[in-house]
XYZ file of C-alpha atoms in Angstrom:
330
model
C 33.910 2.259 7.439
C 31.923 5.033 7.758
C 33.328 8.325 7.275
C 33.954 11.546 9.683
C 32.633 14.332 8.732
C 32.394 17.758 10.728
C 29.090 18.875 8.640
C 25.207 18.596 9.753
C 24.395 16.727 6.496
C 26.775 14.058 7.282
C 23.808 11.546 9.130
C 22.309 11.326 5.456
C 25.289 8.957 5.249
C 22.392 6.234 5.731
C 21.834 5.895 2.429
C 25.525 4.606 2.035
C 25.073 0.973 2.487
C 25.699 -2.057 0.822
C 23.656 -4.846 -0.708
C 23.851 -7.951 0.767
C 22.182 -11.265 -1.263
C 21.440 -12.608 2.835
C 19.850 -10.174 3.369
C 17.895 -9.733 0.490
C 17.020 -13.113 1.029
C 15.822 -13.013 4.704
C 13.442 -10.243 3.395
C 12.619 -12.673 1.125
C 11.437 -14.742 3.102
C 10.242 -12.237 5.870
C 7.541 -11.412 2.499
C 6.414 -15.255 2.088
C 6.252 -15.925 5.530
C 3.284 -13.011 5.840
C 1.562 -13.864 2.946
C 1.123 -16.994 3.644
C 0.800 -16.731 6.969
C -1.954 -13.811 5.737
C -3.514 -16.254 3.445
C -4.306 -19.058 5.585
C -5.791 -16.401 8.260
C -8.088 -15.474 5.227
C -8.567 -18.786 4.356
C -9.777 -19.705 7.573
C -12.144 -16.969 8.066
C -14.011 -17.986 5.091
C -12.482 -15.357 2.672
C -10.638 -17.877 1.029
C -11.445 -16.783 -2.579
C -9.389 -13.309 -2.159
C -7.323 -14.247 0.774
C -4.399 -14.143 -1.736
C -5.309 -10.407 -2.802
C -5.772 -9.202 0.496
C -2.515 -10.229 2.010
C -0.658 -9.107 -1.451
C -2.366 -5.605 -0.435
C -1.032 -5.562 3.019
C 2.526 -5.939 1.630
C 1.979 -3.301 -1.061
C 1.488 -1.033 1.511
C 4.342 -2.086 3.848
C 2.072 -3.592 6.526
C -0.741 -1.368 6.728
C -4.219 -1.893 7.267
C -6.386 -3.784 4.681
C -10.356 -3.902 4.950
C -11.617 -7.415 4.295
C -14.845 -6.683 2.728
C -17.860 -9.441 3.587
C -15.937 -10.715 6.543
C -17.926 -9.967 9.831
C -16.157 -6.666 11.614
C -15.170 -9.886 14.728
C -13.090 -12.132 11.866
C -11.614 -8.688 9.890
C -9.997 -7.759 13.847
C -9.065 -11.354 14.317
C -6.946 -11.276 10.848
C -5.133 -7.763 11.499
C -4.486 -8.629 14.929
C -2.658 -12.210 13.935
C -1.432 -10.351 11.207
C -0.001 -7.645 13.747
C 1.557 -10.650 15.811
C 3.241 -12.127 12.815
C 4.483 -9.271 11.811
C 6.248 -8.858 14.878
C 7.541 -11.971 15.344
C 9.292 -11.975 12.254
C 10.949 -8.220 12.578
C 11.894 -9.432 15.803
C 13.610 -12.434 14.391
C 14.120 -11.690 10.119
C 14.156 -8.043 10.883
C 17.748 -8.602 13.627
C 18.935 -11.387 11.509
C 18.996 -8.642 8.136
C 20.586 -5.853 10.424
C 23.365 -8.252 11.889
C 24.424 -9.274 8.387
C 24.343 -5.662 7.478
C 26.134 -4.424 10.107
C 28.790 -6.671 9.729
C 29.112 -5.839 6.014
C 29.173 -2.060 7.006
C 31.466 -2.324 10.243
C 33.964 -4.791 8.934
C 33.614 -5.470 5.643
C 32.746 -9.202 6.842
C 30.146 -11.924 5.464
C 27.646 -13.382 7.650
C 25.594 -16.280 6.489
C 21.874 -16.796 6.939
C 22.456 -19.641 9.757
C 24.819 -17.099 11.364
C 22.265 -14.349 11.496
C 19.122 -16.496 12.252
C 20.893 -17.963 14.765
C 21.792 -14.509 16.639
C 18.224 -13.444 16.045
C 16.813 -16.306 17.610
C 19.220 -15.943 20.828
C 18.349 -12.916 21.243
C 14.420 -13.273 20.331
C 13.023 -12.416 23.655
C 14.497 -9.024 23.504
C 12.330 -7.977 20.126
C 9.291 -9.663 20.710
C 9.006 -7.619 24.303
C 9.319 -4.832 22.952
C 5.562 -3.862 22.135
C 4.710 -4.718 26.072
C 7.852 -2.499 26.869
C 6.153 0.347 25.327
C 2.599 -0.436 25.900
C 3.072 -0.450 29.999
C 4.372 3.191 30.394
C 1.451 4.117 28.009
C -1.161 2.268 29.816
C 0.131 3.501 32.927
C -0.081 7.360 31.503
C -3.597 6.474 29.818
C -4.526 5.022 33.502
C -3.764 7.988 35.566
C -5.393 10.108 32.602
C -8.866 7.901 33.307
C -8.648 7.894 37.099
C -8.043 11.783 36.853
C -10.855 12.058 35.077
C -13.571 10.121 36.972
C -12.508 12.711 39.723
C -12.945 15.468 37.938
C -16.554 14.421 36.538
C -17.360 15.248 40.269
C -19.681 18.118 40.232
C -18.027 21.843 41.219
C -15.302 20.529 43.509
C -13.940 18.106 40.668
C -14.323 20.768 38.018
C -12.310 23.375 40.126
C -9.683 20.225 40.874
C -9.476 19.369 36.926
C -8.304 22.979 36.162
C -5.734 23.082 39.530
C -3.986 19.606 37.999
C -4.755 20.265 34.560
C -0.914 20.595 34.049
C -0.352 17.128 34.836
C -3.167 15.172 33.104
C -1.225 17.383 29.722
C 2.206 16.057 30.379
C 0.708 12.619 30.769
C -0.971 12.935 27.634
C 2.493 14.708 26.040
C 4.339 11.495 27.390
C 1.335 9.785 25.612
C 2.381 11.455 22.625
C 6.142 11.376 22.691
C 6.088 7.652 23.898
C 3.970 7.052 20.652
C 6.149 8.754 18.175
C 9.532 7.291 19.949
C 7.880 3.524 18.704
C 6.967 4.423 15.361
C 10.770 5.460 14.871
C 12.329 3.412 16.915
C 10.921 0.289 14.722
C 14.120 0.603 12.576
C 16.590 1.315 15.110
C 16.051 -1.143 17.831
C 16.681 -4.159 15.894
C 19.841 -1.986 14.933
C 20.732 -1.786 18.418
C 19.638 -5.503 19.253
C 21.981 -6.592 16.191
C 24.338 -4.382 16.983
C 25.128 -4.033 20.895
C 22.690 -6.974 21.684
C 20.994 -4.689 24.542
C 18.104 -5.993 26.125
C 14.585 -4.554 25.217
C 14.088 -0.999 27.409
C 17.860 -0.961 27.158
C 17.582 -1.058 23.643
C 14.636 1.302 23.351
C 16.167 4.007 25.967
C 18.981 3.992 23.362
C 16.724 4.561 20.192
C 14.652 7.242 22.219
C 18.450 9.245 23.286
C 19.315 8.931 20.044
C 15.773 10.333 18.994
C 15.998 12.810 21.531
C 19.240 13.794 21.029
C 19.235 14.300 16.820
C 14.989 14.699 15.934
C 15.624 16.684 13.348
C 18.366 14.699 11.930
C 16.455 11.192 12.684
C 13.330 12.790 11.396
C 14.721 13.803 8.490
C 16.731 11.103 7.483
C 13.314 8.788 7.897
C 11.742 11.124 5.417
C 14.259 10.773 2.943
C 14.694 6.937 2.812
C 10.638 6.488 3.111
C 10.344 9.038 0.054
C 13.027 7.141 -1.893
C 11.930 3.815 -0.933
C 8.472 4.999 -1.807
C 9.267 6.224 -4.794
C 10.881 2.991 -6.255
C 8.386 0.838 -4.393
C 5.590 2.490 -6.940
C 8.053 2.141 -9.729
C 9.714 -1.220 -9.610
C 6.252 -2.897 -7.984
C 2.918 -0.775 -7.871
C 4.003 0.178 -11.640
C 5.961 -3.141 -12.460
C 8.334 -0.892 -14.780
C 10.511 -3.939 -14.969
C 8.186 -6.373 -16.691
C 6.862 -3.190 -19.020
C 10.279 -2.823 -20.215
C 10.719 -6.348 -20.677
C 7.247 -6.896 -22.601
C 8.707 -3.672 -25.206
C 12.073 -4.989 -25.464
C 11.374 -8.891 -25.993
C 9.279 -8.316 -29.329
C 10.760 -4.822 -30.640
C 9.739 -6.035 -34.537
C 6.507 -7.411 -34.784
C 3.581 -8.292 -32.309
C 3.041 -12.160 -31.499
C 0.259 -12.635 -28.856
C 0.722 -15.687 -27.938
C 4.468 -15.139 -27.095
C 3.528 -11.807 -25.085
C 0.792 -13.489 -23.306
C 3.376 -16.288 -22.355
C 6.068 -13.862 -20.870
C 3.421 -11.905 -19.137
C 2.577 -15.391 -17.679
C -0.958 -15.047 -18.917
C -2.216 -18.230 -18.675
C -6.347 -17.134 -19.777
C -6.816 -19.174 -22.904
C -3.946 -20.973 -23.750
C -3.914 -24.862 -23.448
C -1.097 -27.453 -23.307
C 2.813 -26.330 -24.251
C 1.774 -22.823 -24.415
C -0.501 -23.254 -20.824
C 2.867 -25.020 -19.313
C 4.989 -22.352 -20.452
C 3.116 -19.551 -19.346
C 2.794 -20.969 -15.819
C 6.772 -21.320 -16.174
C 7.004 -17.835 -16.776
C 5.148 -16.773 -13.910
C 6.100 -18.800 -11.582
C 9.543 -16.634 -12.247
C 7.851 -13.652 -12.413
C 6.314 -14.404 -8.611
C 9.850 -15.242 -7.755
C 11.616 -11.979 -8.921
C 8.596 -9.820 -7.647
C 9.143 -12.037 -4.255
C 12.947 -10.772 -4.703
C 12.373 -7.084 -5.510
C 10.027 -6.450 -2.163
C 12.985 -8.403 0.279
C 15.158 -5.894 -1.451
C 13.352 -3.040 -0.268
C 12.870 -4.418 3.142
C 16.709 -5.251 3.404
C 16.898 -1.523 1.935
C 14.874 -0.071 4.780
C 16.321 -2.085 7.277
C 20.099 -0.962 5.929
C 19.401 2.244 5.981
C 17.963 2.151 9.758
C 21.421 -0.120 10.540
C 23.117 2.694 8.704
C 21.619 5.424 11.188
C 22.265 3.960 14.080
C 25.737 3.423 13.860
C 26.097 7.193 12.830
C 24.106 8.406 15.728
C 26.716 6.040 18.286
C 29.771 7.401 16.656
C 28.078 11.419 16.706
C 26.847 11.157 20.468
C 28.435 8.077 22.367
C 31.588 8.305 20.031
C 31.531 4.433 19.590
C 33.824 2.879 17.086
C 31.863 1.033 14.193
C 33.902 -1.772 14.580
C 32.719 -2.486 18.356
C 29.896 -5.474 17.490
C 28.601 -7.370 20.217
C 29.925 -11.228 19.744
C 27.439 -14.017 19.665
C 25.843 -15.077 22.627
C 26.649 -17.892 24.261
């Protein structure tokens, strides 16, 4: 259970969660899913030689945007935006299923299996996957009155002197533009929360991540800065840095040097042939595996950690018990 707590530092309780294997797991899988769903979009659009180092990029860097160099600027938009789509689908599916096994764990101490969770997720799939068109209409509609304001106000004299009289307006459409844009960004880690959680449906569940927002920036804000800069910080360690397999390289042959032996564990397979060629693949096939491993743990971390927030912000401001989970739907 999570703890009261009368002081204004008690929300960075998020980083009090637990570790769930499941979870870890779904992230897993959330990571092989996009690669190779980001290497056959590669593949396909005749980039097939460094399809798997482009989509190995786009994890690095948690989703972000990767330039396909020599692909035609048509084919590089066609990958990001399938890319974009896949990556929604499956935080709208992986991305419930890891925050109903967490916030079981956290709530009541309970296990939930990976059929249990993927099975809730995909109930309540519709919810997630509608929630970029949920945001995208209000903005389109702000963005619309913005661009039919201002083929008015192109009018010579009499549109000018209009554009300054309901210049007020065309700013608090483009604040709403603003605010509406920031809510999403943050609200990315607390509406599967609140899907998983209270199983709301979409602009229920993003009017309660924007309250919440609303309610506690500062504390949301703050609390997002602290997990990315952790998160960040081991992500370069553990991964960009691979500190694991450095200390394993330093620690396996402490004594003397063997080459062949170190270019075995590093899974080096350059200029070895037969047993040594077999083993080295061995050896990196488990290396893949753990790396594979290490990146759903951060992704079950960052997806804890949102679970984690959420639940603080409904005890602080709707003063809901942690133990009240939606059931399954029927």
């Amino acid at each position: 259970m999570i703890a009261d707590s009368s002081s204004h530092f008690k929300t960075f309780r998020v980083l009090w969660f637990p570790i769930s294997v499941n979870a870890i797991l779904l992230g897993a899988a959330s990571i092989t899913l996009f690669h190779l769903g980001t290497t056959l979009l590669a593949a396909l659009a005749g980039d097939a030689a460094s399809a798997g180092r482009h989509s190995a990029d786009f994890l690095g860097h948690f989703l972000s945007v990767v330039q396909l160099d020599g692909l035609p600027p048509s084919a590089e938009l066609f990958i990001f935006s399938t890319q974009c789509v896949l990556a929604l689908a499956l935080w709208s599916l992986i991305g419930v299923a890891i925050c109903r096994v967490l916030a079981l764990r956290i709530c009541r101490d309970e296990y939930c299996s990976m059929r249990d969770a993927l099975g809730y997720a995909w109930r309540v799939r519709r919810t997630g996957i509608l929630f970029p068109l949920a945001i995208a209409l209000p903005m389109l509609v702000l963005a619309g009155f913005n661009a039919l304001a201002g083929l008015v106000f192109q009018i010579p004299w009499a549109g000018w002197l209009l554009s300054a009289l309901l210049l007020p307006l065309t700013l608090l459409a483009s604040l709403l533009l603003v605010i509406i844009a920031i809510g999403a960004f943050f609200s990315l880690g607390l509406v599967p929360a609140s899907i998983a959680i209270e199983r709301r449906g979409t602009y229920d569940s993003i009017g309660k991540a924007f309250n919440y927002l609303l309610a506690r920036p500062l504390v949301v804000i703050a609390n997002a800065t602290l997990v990315g800069g952790l998160l960040w910080i081991l992500f370069d360690l553990f991964i960009t840095r691979g500190i694991v397999g450095q200390v394993l390289q330093l620690s396996a042959t402490p004594f003397f040097p063997n080459e062949t032996y170190e270019a075995i564990l590093r899974g080096q397979v350059d200029g070895l042939e037969g047993f040594q060629w077999f083993c080295a693949q061995l050896h990196h096939l488990v290396m893949v595996l753990f790396d594979v491993l290490l990146r759903g743990l951060f992704v079950s971390l960052a997806l804890g950690a949102s679970t984690a927030l959420f639940l603080v912000l409904r005890r602080d401001i709707d003063g809901l018990d942690e133990a009240e989970l939606a059931r399954e739907p029927e």
